[in-house]
Short mmCIF file of C-alpha atoms in Angstrom, two decimals:
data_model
loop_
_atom_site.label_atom_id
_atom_site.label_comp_id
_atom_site.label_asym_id
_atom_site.label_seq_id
_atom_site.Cartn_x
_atom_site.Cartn_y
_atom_site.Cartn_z
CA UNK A 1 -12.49 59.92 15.98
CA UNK A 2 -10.56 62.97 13.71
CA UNK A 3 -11.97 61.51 10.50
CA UNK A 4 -9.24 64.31 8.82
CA UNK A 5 -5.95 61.67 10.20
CA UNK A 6 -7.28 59.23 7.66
CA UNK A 7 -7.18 56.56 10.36
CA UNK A 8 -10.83 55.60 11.37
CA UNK A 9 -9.62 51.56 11.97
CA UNK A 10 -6.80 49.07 12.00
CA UNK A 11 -6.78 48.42 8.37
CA UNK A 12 -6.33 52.02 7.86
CA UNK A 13 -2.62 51.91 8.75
CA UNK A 14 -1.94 49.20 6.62
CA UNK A 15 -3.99 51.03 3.57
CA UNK A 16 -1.17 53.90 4.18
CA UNK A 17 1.52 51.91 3.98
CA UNK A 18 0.92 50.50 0.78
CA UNK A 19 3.80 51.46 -1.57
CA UNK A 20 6.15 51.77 1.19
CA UNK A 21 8.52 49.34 3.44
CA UNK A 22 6.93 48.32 6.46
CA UNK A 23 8.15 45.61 8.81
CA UNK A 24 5.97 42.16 9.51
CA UNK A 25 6.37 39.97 12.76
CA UNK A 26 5.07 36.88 12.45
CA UNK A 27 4.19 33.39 13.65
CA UNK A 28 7.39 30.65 13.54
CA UNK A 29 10.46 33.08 14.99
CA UNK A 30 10.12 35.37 11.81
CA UNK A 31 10.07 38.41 10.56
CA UNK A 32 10.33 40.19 7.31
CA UNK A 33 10.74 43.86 5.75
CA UNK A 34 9.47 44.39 2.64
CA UNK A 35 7.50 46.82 0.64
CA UNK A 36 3.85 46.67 0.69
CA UNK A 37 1.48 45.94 -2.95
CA UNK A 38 -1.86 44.21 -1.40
CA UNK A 39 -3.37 43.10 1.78
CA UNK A 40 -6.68 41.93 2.28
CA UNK A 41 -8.96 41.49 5.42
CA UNK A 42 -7.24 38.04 6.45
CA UNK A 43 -4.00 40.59 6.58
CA UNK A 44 -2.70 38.30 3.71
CA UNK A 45 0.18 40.93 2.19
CA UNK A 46 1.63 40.96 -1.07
CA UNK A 47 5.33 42.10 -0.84
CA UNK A 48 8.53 42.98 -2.72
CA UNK A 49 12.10 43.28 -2.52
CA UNK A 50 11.41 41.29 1.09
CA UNK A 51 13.80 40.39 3.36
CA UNK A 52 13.39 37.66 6.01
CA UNK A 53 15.12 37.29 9.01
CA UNK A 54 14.76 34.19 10.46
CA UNK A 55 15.46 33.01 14.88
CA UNK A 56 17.61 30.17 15.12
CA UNK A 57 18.36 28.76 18.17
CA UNK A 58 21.50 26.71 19.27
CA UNK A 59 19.94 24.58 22.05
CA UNK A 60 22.82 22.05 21.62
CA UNK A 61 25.14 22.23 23.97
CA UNK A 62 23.30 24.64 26.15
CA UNK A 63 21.20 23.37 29.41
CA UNK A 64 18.84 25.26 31.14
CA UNK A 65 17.34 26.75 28.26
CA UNK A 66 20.64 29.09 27.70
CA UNK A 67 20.78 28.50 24.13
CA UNK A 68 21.74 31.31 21.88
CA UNK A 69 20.21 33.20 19.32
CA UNK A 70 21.43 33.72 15.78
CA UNK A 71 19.63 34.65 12.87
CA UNK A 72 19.46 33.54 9.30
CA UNK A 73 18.52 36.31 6.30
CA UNK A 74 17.62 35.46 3.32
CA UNK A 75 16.02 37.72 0.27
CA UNK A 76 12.85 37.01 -1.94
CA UNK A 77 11.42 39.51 -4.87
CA UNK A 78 8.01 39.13 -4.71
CA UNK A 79 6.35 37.39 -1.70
CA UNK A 80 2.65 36.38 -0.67
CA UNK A 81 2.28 36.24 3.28
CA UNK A 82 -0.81 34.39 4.82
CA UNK A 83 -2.26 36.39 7.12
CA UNK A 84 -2.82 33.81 9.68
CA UNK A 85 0.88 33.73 10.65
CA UNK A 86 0.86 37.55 11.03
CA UNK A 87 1.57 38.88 14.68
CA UNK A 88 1.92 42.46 13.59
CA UNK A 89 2.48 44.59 10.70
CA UNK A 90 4.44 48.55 11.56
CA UNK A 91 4.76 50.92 9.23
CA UNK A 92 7.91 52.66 8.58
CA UNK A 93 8.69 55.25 10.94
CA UNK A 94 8.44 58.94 9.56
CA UNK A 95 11.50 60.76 11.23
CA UNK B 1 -14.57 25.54 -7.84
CA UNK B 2 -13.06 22.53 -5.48
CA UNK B 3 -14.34 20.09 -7.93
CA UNK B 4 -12.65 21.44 -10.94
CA UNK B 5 -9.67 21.69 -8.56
CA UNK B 6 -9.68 18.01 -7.54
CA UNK B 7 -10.76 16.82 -10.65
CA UNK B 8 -7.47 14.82 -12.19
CA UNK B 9 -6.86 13.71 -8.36
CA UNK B 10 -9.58 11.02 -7.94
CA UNK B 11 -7.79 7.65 -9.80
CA UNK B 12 -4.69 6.14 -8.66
CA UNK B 13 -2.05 6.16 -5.09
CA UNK B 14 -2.10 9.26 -3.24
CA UNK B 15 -0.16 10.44 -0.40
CA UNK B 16 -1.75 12.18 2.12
CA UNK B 17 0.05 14.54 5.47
CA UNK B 18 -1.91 15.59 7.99
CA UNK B 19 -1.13 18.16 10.52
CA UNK B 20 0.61 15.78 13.04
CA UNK B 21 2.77 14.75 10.74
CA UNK B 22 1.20 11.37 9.70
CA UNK B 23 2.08 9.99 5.89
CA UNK B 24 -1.00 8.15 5.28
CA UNK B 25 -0.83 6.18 1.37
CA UNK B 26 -4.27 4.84 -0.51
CA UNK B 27 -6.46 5.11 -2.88
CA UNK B 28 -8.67 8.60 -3.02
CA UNK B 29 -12.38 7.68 -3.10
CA UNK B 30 -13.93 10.64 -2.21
CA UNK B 31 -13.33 14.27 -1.49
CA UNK B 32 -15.54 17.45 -0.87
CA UNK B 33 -15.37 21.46 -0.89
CA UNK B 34 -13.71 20.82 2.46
CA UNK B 35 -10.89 18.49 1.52
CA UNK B 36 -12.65 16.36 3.48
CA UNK B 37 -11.29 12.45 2.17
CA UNK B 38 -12.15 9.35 1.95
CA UNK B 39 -8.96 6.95 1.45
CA UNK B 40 -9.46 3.27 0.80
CA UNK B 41 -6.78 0.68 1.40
CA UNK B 42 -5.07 3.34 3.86
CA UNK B 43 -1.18 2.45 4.65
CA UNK B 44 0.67 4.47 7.15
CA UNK B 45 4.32 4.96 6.61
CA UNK B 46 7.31 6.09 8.96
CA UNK B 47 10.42 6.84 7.58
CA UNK B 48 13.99 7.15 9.02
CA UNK B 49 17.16 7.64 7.64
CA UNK B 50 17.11 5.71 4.22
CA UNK B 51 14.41 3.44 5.62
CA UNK B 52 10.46 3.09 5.77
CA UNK B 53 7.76 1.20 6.95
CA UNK B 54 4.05 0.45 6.26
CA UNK B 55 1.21 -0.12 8.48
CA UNK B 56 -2.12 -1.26 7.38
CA UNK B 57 -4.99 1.28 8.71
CA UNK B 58 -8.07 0.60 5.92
CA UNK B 59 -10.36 2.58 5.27
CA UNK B 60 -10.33 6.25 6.82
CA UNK B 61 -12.53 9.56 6.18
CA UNK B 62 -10.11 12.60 6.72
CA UNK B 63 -11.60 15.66 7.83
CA UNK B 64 -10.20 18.39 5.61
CA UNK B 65 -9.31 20.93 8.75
CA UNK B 66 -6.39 18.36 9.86
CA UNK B 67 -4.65 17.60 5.64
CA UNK B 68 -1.48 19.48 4.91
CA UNK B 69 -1.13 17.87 1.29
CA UNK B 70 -2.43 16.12 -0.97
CA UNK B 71 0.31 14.56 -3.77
CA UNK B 72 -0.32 12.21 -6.55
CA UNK B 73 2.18 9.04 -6.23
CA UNK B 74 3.62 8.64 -10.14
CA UNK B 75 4.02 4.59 -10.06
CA UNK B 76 7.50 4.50 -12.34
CA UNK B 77 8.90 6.92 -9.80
CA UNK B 78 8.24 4.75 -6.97
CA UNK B 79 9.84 2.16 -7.78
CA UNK B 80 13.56 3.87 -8.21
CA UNK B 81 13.23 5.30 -4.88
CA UNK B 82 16.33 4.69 -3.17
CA UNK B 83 14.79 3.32 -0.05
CA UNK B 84 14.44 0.03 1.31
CA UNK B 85 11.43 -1.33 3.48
CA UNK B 86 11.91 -2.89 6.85
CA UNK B 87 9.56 -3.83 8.86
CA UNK B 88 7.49 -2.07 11.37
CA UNK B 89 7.76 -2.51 14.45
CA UNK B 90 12.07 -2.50 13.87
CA UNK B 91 11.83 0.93 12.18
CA UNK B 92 9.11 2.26 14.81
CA UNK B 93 11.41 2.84 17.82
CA UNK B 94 13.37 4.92 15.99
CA UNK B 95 10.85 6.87 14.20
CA UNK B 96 9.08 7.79 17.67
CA UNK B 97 12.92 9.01 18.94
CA UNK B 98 12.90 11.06 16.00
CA UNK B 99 9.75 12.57 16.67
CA UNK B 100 10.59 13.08 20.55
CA UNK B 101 13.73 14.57 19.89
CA UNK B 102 12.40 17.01 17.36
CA UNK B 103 9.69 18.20 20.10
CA UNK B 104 11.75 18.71 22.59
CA UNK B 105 14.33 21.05 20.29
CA UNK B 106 10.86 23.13 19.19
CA UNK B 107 9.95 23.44 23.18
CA UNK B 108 13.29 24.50 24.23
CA UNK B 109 13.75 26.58 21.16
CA UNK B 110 10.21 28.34 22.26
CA UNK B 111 10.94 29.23 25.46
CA UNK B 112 14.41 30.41 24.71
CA UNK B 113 12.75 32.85 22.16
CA UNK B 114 9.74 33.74 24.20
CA UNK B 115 11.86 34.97 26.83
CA UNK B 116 14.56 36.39 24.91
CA UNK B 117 12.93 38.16 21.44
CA UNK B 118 9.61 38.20 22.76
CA UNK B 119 8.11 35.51 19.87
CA UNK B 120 4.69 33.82 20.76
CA UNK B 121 5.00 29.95 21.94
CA UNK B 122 3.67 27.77 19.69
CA UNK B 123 1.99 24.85 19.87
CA UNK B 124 -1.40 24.39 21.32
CA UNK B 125 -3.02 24.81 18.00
CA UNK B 126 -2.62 21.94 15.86
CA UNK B 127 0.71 23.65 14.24
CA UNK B 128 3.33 20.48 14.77
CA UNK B 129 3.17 19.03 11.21
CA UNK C 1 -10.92 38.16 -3.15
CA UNK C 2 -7.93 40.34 -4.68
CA UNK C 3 -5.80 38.09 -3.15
CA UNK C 4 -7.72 35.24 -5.12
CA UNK C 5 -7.53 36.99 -8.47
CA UNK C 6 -3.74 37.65 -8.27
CA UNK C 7 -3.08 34.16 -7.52
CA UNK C 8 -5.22 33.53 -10.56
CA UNK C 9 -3.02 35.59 -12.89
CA UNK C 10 -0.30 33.58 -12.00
CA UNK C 11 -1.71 29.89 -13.17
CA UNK C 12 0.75 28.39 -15.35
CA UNK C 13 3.90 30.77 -13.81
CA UNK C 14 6.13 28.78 -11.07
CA UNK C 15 5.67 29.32 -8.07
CA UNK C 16 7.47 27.99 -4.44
CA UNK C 17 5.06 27.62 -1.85
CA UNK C 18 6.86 27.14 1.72
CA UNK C 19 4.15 25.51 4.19
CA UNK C 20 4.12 26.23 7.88
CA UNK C 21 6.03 22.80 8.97
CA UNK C 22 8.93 24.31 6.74
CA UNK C 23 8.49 21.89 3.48
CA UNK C 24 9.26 23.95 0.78
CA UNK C 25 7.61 23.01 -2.75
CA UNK C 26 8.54 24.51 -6.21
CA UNK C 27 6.15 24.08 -8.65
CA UNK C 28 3.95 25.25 -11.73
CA UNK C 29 0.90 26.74 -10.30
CA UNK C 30 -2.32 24.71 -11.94
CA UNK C 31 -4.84 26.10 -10.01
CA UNK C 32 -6.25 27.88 -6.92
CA UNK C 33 -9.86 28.53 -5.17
CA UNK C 34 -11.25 31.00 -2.98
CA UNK C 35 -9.67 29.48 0.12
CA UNK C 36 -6.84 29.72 -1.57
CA UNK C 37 -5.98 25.96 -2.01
CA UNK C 38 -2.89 25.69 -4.44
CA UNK C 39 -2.87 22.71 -6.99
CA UNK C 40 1.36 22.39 -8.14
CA UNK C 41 2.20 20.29 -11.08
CA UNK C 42 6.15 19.35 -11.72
CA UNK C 43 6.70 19.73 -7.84
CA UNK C 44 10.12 19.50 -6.53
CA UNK C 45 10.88 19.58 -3.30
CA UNK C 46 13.80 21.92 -1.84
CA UNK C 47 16.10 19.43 0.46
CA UNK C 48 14.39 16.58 -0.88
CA UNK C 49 16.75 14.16 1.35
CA UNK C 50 14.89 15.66 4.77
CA UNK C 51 11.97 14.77 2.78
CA UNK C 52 12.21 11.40 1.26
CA UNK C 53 8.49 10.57 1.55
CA UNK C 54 7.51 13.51 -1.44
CA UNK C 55 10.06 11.74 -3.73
CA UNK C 56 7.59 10.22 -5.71
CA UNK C 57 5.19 12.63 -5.93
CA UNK C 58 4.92 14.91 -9.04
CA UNK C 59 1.47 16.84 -8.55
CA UNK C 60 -0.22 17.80 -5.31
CA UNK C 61 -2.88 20.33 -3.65
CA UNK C 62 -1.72 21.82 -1.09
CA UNK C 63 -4.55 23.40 1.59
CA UNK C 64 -4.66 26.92 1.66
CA UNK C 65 -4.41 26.97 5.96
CA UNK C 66 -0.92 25.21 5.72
CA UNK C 67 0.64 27.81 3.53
CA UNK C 68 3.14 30.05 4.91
CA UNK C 69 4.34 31.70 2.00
CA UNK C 70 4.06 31.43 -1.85
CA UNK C 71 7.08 32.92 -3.30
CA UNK C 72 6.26 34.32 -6.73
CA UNK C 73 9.02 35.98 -9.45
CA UNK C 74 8.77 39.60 -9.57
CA UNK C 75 7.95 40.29 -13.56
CA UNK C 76 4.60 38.14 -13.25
CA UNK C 77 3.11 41.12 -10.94
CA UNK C 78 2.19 44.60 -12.07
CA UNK C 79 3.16 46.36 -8.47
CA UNK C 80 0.80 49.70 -9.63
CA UNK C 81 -2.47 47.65 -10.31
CA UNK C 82 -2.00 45.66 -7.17
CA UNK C 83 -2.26 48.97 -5.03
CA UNK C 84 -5.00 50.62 -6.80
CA UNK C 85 -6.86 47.13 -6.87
CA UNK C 86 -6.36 47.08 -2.90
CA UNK C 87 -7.51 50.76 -2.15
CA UNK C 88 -10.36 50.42 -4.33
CA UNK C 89 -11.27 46.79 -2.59
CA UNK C 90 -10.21 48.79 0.98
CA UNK C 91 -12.81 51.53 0.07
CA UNK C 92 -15.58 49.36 -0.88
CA UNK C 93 -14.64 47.96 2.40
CA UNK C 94 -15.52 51.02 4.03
CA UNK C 95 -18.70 52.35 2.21
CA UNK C 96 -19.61 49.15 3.49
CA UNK C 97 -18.87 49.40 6.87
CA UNK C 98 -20.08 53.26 6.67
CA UNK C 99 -23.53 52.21 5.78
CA UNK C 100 -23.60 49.64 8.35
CA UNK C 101 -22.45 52.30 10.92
CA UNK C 102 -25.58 54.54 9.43
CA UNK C 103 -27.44 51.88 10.34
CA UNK C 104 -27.03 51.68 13.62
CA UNK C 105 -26.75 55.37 14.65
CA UNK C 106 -30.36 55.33 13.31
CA UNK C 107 -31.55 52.82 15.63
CA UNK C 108 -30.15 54.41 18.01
CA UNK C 109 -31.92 57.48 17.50
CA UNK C 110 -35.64 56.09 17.02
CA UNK C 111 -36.12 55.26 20.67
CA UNK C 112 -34.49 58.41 22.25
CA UNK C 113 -36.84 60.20 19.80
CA UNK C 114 -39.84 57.88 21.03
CA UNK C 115 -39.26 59.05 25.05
#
């Protein structure tokens, strides 16, 4: 691999993201934007100024698995994620 | 490490979740670097609206993979909690509709998401606490 | 390990830790280990009325696994020493993983250079 990209393995990414937003999936219908202080090899993240946007599903009142989708936000300052609930971390996008 | 951490928890009532969702009460006898437990005197309690119940269970070793908390039970407290006991087996019913109804809004909420946002399925794994 | 040592700069701050089946637990943080197992004192319990069964309950560990989140307030973290604490941790990472790759490329070279 071009050892002069910087990115030799996964963890690379993440290590150039730090300081900057990036946007988390994860585990339980949520995900979060928020800018990145720490991560360690478990890809538990430190992050600030997070927002989390949370699935919530109206099954009431809807058969056949037609419910509807809304989602909750909420904000949080300063926010430790456990890396077991992460499905994928993407770093901003450099337009 | 563990031991220092456990070290105030080993007199008195504790309250114990596990993973399923379980509220086991009793007296902590022993514990490890695993959380592995030993509770003695083990009650099992249900709850449902402002009701609970108790079952006796006895003595149980906990393996430390399948405990969610661990919270000391201050006495005083107890008593001004405004909940009354019933018995068992009326409260039990009710408590295993709750639990029905709950799984079957997480399994339809699931597959709504799978198919629409594209969000794993849970489940599976021991995650249902 | 970094992850251990910020959460031990934070003992005595309050923390919320929200666990995976959505219980949400404010708290001063007491203690914490390498697996990350949280000890609260002073817990209270966001929407305590879903929750009747933590009423009583002042103190508790809480295993590291269950933990989704911990929430922590902003002013308790220095932001700049948290980076340069991860890319030195992420380079010592990768000396590590560099030697390891030496290693092997050796290995692979003594029988090639035995035919």
């Amino acid at each position: 691999m071009d050892p002069s990209s910087g990115i030799q393995e996964p963890f690379d990414l993440i290590r150039l993201s730090l300081s900057e937003r990036v946007f988390v999936k994860l585990r339980g219908d949520r995900e979060l934007t928020g800018i990145l202080h720490a991560y360690d090899g478990h890809m538990n993240l430190i992050l600030s100024d997070v927002e989390e946007t949370i699935m919530i599903v109206d099954v009431e009142g809807a058969p056949d698995g037609r419910g509807t989708v809304n989602v909750a936000k909420r904000k949080m300052e300063m926010l430790f994620v456990r890396g077991d609930g992460v499905i994928l971390v993407s770093p901003p996008s450099r337009t | 490490m563990y031991s220092r951490l456990h070290a105030r928890f080993c007199l008195g009532k504790m309250l114990v979740i596990l993973r399923d969702g379980r509220k086991l009460h009793g007296v902590l006898r022993s514990y490890d670097q695993f959380a592995n437990l030993v509770l003695e005197d083990t009650v099992e309690r249900i709850y449902h609206g402002n009701a609970f119940a108790e079952n006796w269970r006895g003595l149980y070793l906990i393996r430390g993979e399948n405990v969610v908390l661990l919270g000391e039970i201050d006495l005083d407290q107890e008593d001004d909690i405004p909940l009354r006991q019933v018995d068992w087996n009326v409260l039990e019913p009710y408590h295993k509709s709750d639990i029905e109804a709950k799984k079957q809004r997480e399994e339809s909420k699931a597959q709504i998401l799978y198919e629409k946002k594209g969000f794993c399925k849970e489940g599976g794994e021991g995650d249902g606490y | 390990m970094l992850i251990f040592s910020v959460f031990k700069t934070l003992t005595d701050q309050q923390v919320t830790v929200e666990l995976k089946n959505d219980l949400s637990i404010t708290g001063i943080l007491k203690s914490v280990d390498q697996f990350l197992n949280i000890r609260l004192d002073n817990i209270k319990v966001s929407d305590e009325a879903r929750h009747p069964h933590m009423m009583a309950v002042k103190n508790c560990f809480i295993r590291g696994s269950v933990v989704r989140y911990v929430q922590i307030s902003a002013e308790n973290v220095d932001t700049q020493l948290l980076e340069d604490a991860t890319r030195r941790e992420a380079l010592n990472q990768n000396v590590y993983l560099d030697a390891e790759y030496k290693l092997e490329s050796r290995e692979w070279r003594l029988p090639s250079g035995i035919g």
